[in-house]
JSON list of C-alpha atoms in Angstrom, two decimals:
[
{"chain": "O", "resi": 1, "resn": "MET", "atom": "CA", "xyz": [-20.94, -25.13, 2.27]},
{"chain": "O", "resi": 2, "resn": "SER", "atom": "CA", "xyz": [-18.58, -22.80, 0.53]},
{"chain": "O", "resi": 3, "resn": "LYS", "atom": "CA", "xyz": [-17.50, -23.57, -2.84]},
{"chain": "O", "resi": 4, "resn": "LEU", "atom": "CA", "xyz": [-14.03, -23.59, -3.95]},
{"chain": "O", "resi": 5, "resn": "LEU", "atom": "CA", "xyz": [-12.76, -21.18, -6.87]},
{"chain": "O", "resi": 6, "resn": "ALA", "atom": "CA", "xyz": [-9.11, -21.60, -6.75]},
{"chain": "O", "resi": 7, "resn": "ILE", "atom": "CA", "xyz": [-5.81, -22.57, -4.89]},
{"chain": "O", "resi": 8, "resn": "ALA", "atom": "CA", "xyz": [-2.47, -20.93, -4.56]},
{"chain": "O", "resi": 9, "resn": "TYR", "atom": "CA", "xyz": [0.68, -21.42, -2.51]},
{"chain": "O", "resi": 10, "resn": "LYS", "atom": "CA", "xyz": [4.22, -20.14, -2.14]},
{"chain": "O", "resi": 11, "resn": "THR", "atom": "CA", "xyz": [7.09, -21.94, -1.55]},
{"chain": "O", "resi": 12, "resn": "ALA", "atom": "CA", "xyz": [9.29, -19.10, -0.20]},
{"chain": "O", "resi": 13, "resn": "LYS", "atom": "CA", "xyz": [8.67, -16.05, 1.98]},
{"chain": "O", "resi": 14, "resn": "CYS", "atom": "CA", "xyz": [7.34, -13.56, -0.25]},
{"chain": "O", "resi": 15, "resn": "GLY", "atom": "CA", "xyz": [7.94, -15.53, -3.10]},
{"chain": "O", "resi": 16, "resn": "PRO", "atom": "CA", "xyz": [5.48, -15.84, -6.19]},
{"chain": "O", "resi": 17, "resn": "MET", "atom": "CA", "xyz": [2.21, -17.61, -5.88]},
{"chain": "O", "resi": 18, "resn": "ASN", "atom": "CA", "xyz": [1.46, -20.53, -8.05]},
{"chain": "O", "resi": 19, "resn": "GLU", "atom": "CA", "xyz": [-1.74, -21.47, -8.47]},
{"chain": "O", "resi": 20, "resn": "VAL", "atom": "CA", "xyz": [-3.05, -25.07, -9.02]},
{"chain": "O", "resi": 21, "resn": "LEU", "atom": "CA", "xyz": [-5.81, -26.86, -10.03]},
{"chain": "O", "resi": 22, "resn": "CYS", "atom": "CA", "xyz": [-5.97, -29.22, -7.05]},
{"chain": "O", "resi": 23, "resn": "ALA", "atom": "CA", "xyz": [-3.37, -29.87, -3.80]},
{"chain": "O", "resi": 24, "resn": "ASN", "atom": "CA", "xyz": [-3.78, -32.01, -0.59]},
{"chain": "O", "resi": 25, "resn": "VAL", "atom": "CA", "xyz": [-4.25, -30.15, 2.37]},
{"chain": "O", "resi": 26, "resn": "THR", "atom": "CA", "xyz": [-3.36, -31.69, 5.93]},
{"chain": "O", "resi": 27, "resn": "GLN", "atom": "CA", "xyz": [-3.22, -30.56, 9.27]},
{"chain": "O", "resi": 28, "resn": "LEU", "atom": "CA", "xyz": [0.71, -30.99, 9.59]},
{"chain": "O", "resi": 29, "resn": "CYS", "atom": "CA", "xyz": [1.33, -29.54, 6.11]},
{"chain": "O", "resi": 30, "resn": "GLY", "atom": "CA", "xyz": [-1.46, -27.07, 5.51]},
{"chain": "O", "resi": 31, "resn": "VAL", "atom": "CA", "xyz": [-1.56, -26.88, 1.53]},
{"chain": "O", "resi": 32, "resn": "GLU", "atom": "CA", "xyz": [1.44, -29.00, 0.26]},
{"chain": "O", "resi": 33, "resn": "ASN", "atom": "CA", "xyz": [4.08, -26.91, -0.93]},
{"chain": "O", "resi": 34, "resn": "ASP", "atom": "CA", "xyz": [3.39, -23.72, 0.82]},
{"chain": "O", "resi": 35, "resn": "VAL", "atom": "CA", "xyz": [6.14, -22.09, 2.67]},
{"chain": "O", "resi": 36, "resn": "PHE", "atom": "CA", "xyz": [3.22, -21.71, 5.93]},
{"chain": "O", "resi": 37, "resn": "GLY", "atom": "CA", "xyz": [2.21, -24.93, 5.80]},
{"chain": "O", "resi": 38, "resn": "ARG", "atom": "CA", "xyz": [3.61, -25.61, 9.37]},
{"chain": "O", "resi": 39, "resn": "PRO", "atom": "CA", "xyz": [0.98, -25.68, 12.05]},
{"chain": "O", "resi": 40, "resn": "GLY", "atom": "CA", "xyz": [0.59, -22.43, 13.72]},
{"chain": "O", "resi": 41, "resn": "LYS", "atom": "CA", "xyz": [-1.49, -19.19, 13.50]},
{"chain": "O", "resi": 42, "resn": "ARG", "atom": "CA", "xyz": [-1.65, -19.07, 9.60]},
{"chain": "O", "resi": 43, "resn": "GLN", "atom": "CA", "xyz": [-1.16, -22.77, 7.84]},
{"chain": "O", "resi": 44, "resn": "VAL", "atom": "CA", "xyz": [-3.79, -22.28, 5.22]},
{"chain": "O", "resi": 45, "resn": "THR", "atom": "CA", "xyz": [-5.64, -18.50, 4.20]},
{"chain": "O", "resi": 46, "resn": "VAL", "atom": "CA", "xyz": [-9.11, -18.74, 2.82]},
{"chain": "O", "resi": 47, "resn": "LEU", "atom": "CA", "xyz": [-9.98, -15.73, 0.80]},
{"chain": "O", "resi": 48, "resn": "SER", "atom": "CA", "xyz": [-13.58, -14.83, 0.27]},
{"chain": "O", "resi": 49, "resn": "LYS", "atom": "CA", "xyz": [-13.99, -13.61, -3.35]},
{"chain": "O", "resi": 50, "resn": "LEU", "atom": "CA", "xyz": [-16.99, -11.19, -2.67]},
{"chain": "O", "resi": 51, "resn": "GLN", "atom": "CA", "xyz": [-15.02, -9.55, -0.39]},
{"chain": "O", "resi": 52, "resn": "TRP", "atom": "CA", "xyz": [-11.88, -9.56, -2.58]},
{"chain": "O", "resi": 53, "resn": "GLN", "atom": "CA", "xyz": [-13.92, -7.57, -5.22]},
{"chain": "O", "resi": 54, "resn": "GLN", "atom": "CA", "xyz": [-15.47, -5.04, -2.90]},
{"chain": "O", "resi": 55, "resn": "ALA", "atom": "CA", "xyz": [-11.84, -4.45, -1.66]},
{"chain": "O", "resi": 56, "resn": "CYS", "atom": "CA", "xyz": [-10.80, -3.60, -5.43]},
{"chain": "O", "resi": 57, "resn": "HIS", "atom": "CA", "xyz": [-13.85, -1.69, -6.43]},
{"chain": "O", "resi": 58, "resn": "SER", "atom": "CA", "xyz": [-13.63, 0.80, -3.28]},
{"chain": "O", "resi": 59, "resn": "ILE", "atom": "CA", "xyz": [-9.83, 1.37, -4.12]},
{"chain": "O", "resi": 60, "resn": "GLU", "atom": "CA", "xyz": [-10.98, 1.63, -7.79]},
{"chain": "O", "resi": 61, "resn": "VAL", "atom": "CA", "xyz": [-8.09, -1.02, -8.68]},
{"chain": "O", "resi": 62, "resn": "ASP", "atom": "CA", "xyz": [-8.72, -4.90, -10.05]},
{"chain": "O", "resi": 63, "resn": "LEU", "atom": "CA", "xyz": [-6.46, -6.97, -8.84]},
{"chain": "O", "resi": 64, "resn": "PRO", "atom": "CA", "xyz": [-5.56, -10.85, -9.14]},
{"chain": "O", "resi": 65, "resn": "TRP", "atom": "CA", "xyz": [-6.80, -12.34, -5.82]},
{"chain": "O", "resi": 66, "resn": "THR", "atom": "CA", "xyz": [-3.05, -14.00, -5.34]},
{"chain": "O", "resi": 67, "resn": "THR", "atom": "CA", "xyz": [-2.44, -10.48, -4.87]},
{"chain": "O", "resi": 68, "resn": "ARG", "atom": "CA", "xyz": [-3.77, -10.79, -1.16]},
{"chain": "O", "resi": 69, "resn": "ARG", "atom": "CA", "xyz": [-1.40, -14.33, -0.83]},
{"chain": "O", "resi": 70, "resn": "ALA", "atom": "CA", "xyz": [-3.86, -16.69, 0.21]},
{"chain": "O", "resi": 71, "resn": "ASN", "atom": "CA", "xyz": [-4.06, -19.95, -0.01]},
{"chain": "O", "resi": 72, "resn": "LEU", "atom": "CA", "xyz": [-7.91, -20.71, -1.15]},
{"chain": "O", "resi": 73, "resn": "LEU", "atom": "CA", "xyz": [-10.54, -18.51, -2.78]},
{"chain": "O", "resi": 74, "resn": "VAL", "atom": "CA", "xyz": [-14.16, -19.18, -2.28]},
{"chain": "O", "resi": 75, "resn": "ASP", "atom": "CA", "xyz": [-17.63, -18.18, -2.97]},
{"chain": "O", "resi": 76, "resn": "ASP", "atom": "CA", "xyz": [-20.95, -17.51, -1.07]},
{"chain": "O", "resi": 77, "resn": "LEU", "atom": "CA", "xyz": [-18.97, -16.53, 1.83]},
{"chain": "O", "resi": 78, "resn": "VAL", "atom": "CA", "xyz": [-18.96, -13.04, 3.77]},
{"chain": "O", "resi": 79, "resn": "PHE", "atom": "CA", "xyz": [-16.02, -13.33, 7.03]},
{"chain": "O", "resi": 80, "resn": "SER", "atom": "CA", "xyz": [-16.32, -11.24, 10.02]},
{"chain": "O", "resi": 81, "resn": "SER", "atom": "CA", "xyz": [-14.33, -10.93, 13.17]},
{"chain": "O", "resi": 82, "resn": "ALA", "atom": "CA", "xyz": [-17.51, -12.91, 14.43]},
{"chain": "O", "resi": 83, "resn": "ASP", "atom": "CA", "xyz": [-16.45, -16.53, 12.53]},
{"chain": "O", "resi": 84, "resn": "VAL", "atom": "CA", "xyz": [-13.32, -16.93, 14.77]},
{"chain": "O", "resi": 85, "resn": "GLY", "atom": "CA", "xyz": [-13.67, -20.43, 16.37]},
{"chain": "O", "resi": 86, "resn": "LYS", "atom": "CA", "xyz": [-16.08, -21.22, 13.88]},
{"chain": "O", "resi": 87, "resn": "HIS", "atom": "CA", "xyz": [-15.77, -23.98, 11.14]},
{"chain": "O", "resi": 88, "resn": "LEU", "atom": "CA", "xyz": [-15.45, -23.85, 7.83]},
{"chain": "O", "resi": 89, "resn": "GLN", "atom": "CA", "xyz": [-16.31, -26.48, 5.26]},
{"chain": "O", "resi": 90, "resn": "ILE", "atom": "CA", "xyz": [-15.29, -26.68, 1.92]},
{"chain": "O", "resi": 91, "resn": "GLY", "atom": "CA", "xyz": [-15.61, -30.02, 0.29]},
{"chain": "O", "resi": 92, "resn": "GLU", "atom": "CA", "xyz": [-14.32, -32.42, 2.48]},
{"chain": "O", "resi": 93, "resn": "LEU", "atom": "CA", "xyz": [-11.98, -29.87, 3.86]},
{"chain": "O", "resi": 94, "resn": "ARG", "atom": "CA", "xyz": [-12.78, -28.82, 7.41]},
{"chain": "O", "resi": 95, "resn": "LEU", "atom": "CA", "xyz": [-11.18, -25.38, 8.82]},
{"chain": "O", "resi": 96, "resn": "GLU", "atom": "CA", "xyz": [-11.41, -23.83, 11.71]},
{"chain": "O", "resi": 97, "resn": "ILE", "atom": "CA", "xyz": [-11.27, -19.89, 11.61]},
{"chain": "O", "resi": 98, "resn": "THR", "atom": "CA", "xyz": [-8.81, -18.60, 13.96]},
{"chain": "O", "resi": 99, "resn": "GLY", "atom": "CA", "xyz": [-8.63, -14.72, 12.77]},
{"chain": "O", "resi": 100, "resn": "GLU", "atom": "CA", "xyz": [-7.82, -12.56, 9.63]},
{"chain": "O", "resi": 101, "resn": "THR", "atom": "CA", "xyz": [-4.38, -12.76, 8.29]},
{"chain": "O", "resi": 102, "resn": "ASP", "atom": "CA", "xyz": [-2.54, -9.57, 7.86]},
{"chain": "O", "resi": 103, "resn": "PRO", "atom": "CA", "xyz": [-1.71, -8.76, 4.31]},
{"chain": "O", "resi": 104, "resn": "CYS", "atom": "CA", "xyz": [1.62, -9.20, 3.11]},
{"chain": "O", "resi": 105, "resn": "LYS", "atom": "CA", "xyz": [2.75, -5.94, 2.47]},
{"chain": "O", "resi": 106, "resn": "LYS", "atom": "CA", "xyz": [4.92, -7.56, -0.31]},
{"chain": "O", "resi": 107, "resn": "ASN", "atom": "CA", "xyz": [2.15, -7.57, -3.43]},
{"chain": "O", "resi": 108, "resn": "GLY", "atom": "CA", "xyz": [3.95, -9.86, -5.53]},
{"chain": "O", "resi": 109, "resn": "ASN", "atom": "CA", "xyz": [6.60, -8.15, -7.97]},
{"chain": "O", "resi": 110, "resn": "SER", "atom": "CA", "xyz": [4.39, -4.89, -7.98]},
{"chain": "O", "resi": 111, "resn": "PRO", "atom": "CA", "xyz": [6.47, -1.59, -8.27]},
{"chain": "O", "resi": 112, "resn": "GLY", "atom": "CA", "xyz": [7.24, -0.03, -4.75]},
{"chain": "O", "resi": 113, "resn": "ARG", "atom": "CA", "xyz": [4.71, 3.23, -4.88]},
{"chain": "O", "resi": 114, "resn": "PHE", "atom": "CA", "xyz": [1.75, 1.06, -6.43]},
{"chain": "O", "resi": 115, "resn": "ARG", "atom": "CA", "xyz": [2.24, -1.55, -3.60]},
{"chain": "O", "resi": 116, "resn": "SER", "atom": "CA", "xyz": [2.25, 1.00, -0.87]},
{"chain": "O", "resi": 117, "resn": "ARG", "atom": "CA", "xyz": [-0.40, 2.96, -2.21]},
{"chain": "O", "resi": 118, "resn": "THR", "atom": "CA", "xyz": [-2.30, -0.36, -2.80]},
{"chain": "O", "resi": 119, "resn": "HIS", "atom": "CA", "xyz": [-1.62, -1.64, 0.68]},
{"chain": "O", "resi": 120, "resn": "SER", "atom": "CA", "xyz": [-2.50, 1.53, 1.99]},
{"chain": "O", "resi": 121, "resn": "ARG", "atom": "CA", "xyz": [-5.89, 1.64, 0.54]},
{"chain": "O", "resi": 122, "resn": "LEU", "atom": "CA", "xyz": [-6.53, -1.91, 1.43]},
{"chain": "O", "resi": 123, "resn": "ALA", "atom": "CA", "xyz": [-5.60, -1.78, 4.69]},
{"chain": "O", "resi": 124, "resn": "ARG", "atom": "CA", "xyz": [-8.16, 1.66, 5.11]},
{"chain": "O", "resi": 125, "resn": "TRP", "atom": "CA", "xyz": [-10.81, -0.23, 3.38]},
{"chain": "O", "resi": 126, "resn": "ARG", "atom": "CA", "xyz": [-10.22, -3.25, 5.95]},
{"chain": "O", "resi": 127, "resn": "ASN", "atom": "CA", "xyz": [-10.44, -0.50, 8.81]},
{"chain": "O", "resi": 128, "resn": "MET", "atom": "CA", "xyz": [-13.80, 0.55, 7.19]},
{"chain": "O", "resi": 129, "resn": "GLN", "atom": "CA", "xyz": [-15.31, -2.48, 7.38]},
{"chain": "O", "resi": 130, "resn": "GLY", "atom": "CA", "xyz": [-14.81, -2.69, 11.08]},
{"chain": "O", "resi": 131, "resn": "ILE", "atom": "CA", "xyz": [-12.02, -5.58, 10.72]},
{"chain": "O", "resi": 132, "resn": "LYS", "atom": "CA", "xyz": [-9.24, -4.92, 12.94]}
]
């Protein structure tokens, strides 16, 4: 079972990420208060701490996990395309893995040049890892 390290949500598309200590997660609403909580292709997004650290290390930039704009940060997991269709258990929460969410092009309030440089480096890192 995966260990939940952090929770965040956004109340507006491209809005700031709000970190919280706890949140309800349901099939109807996803992570409570999150703008993308409705049923659909990205109801809840989960980020592997290890893979985020690898991405940051490879681009030589230390970024907070919320830059990736995911809802849940977990430990002890490495995701790949082979995980699609599998289930992820986090405490009492059971999620179906439906695929990778494309990174948001608006990394918070980062300046444009930094944002585009970081986004392109992360995209390159994803492709080097065999993630399409």
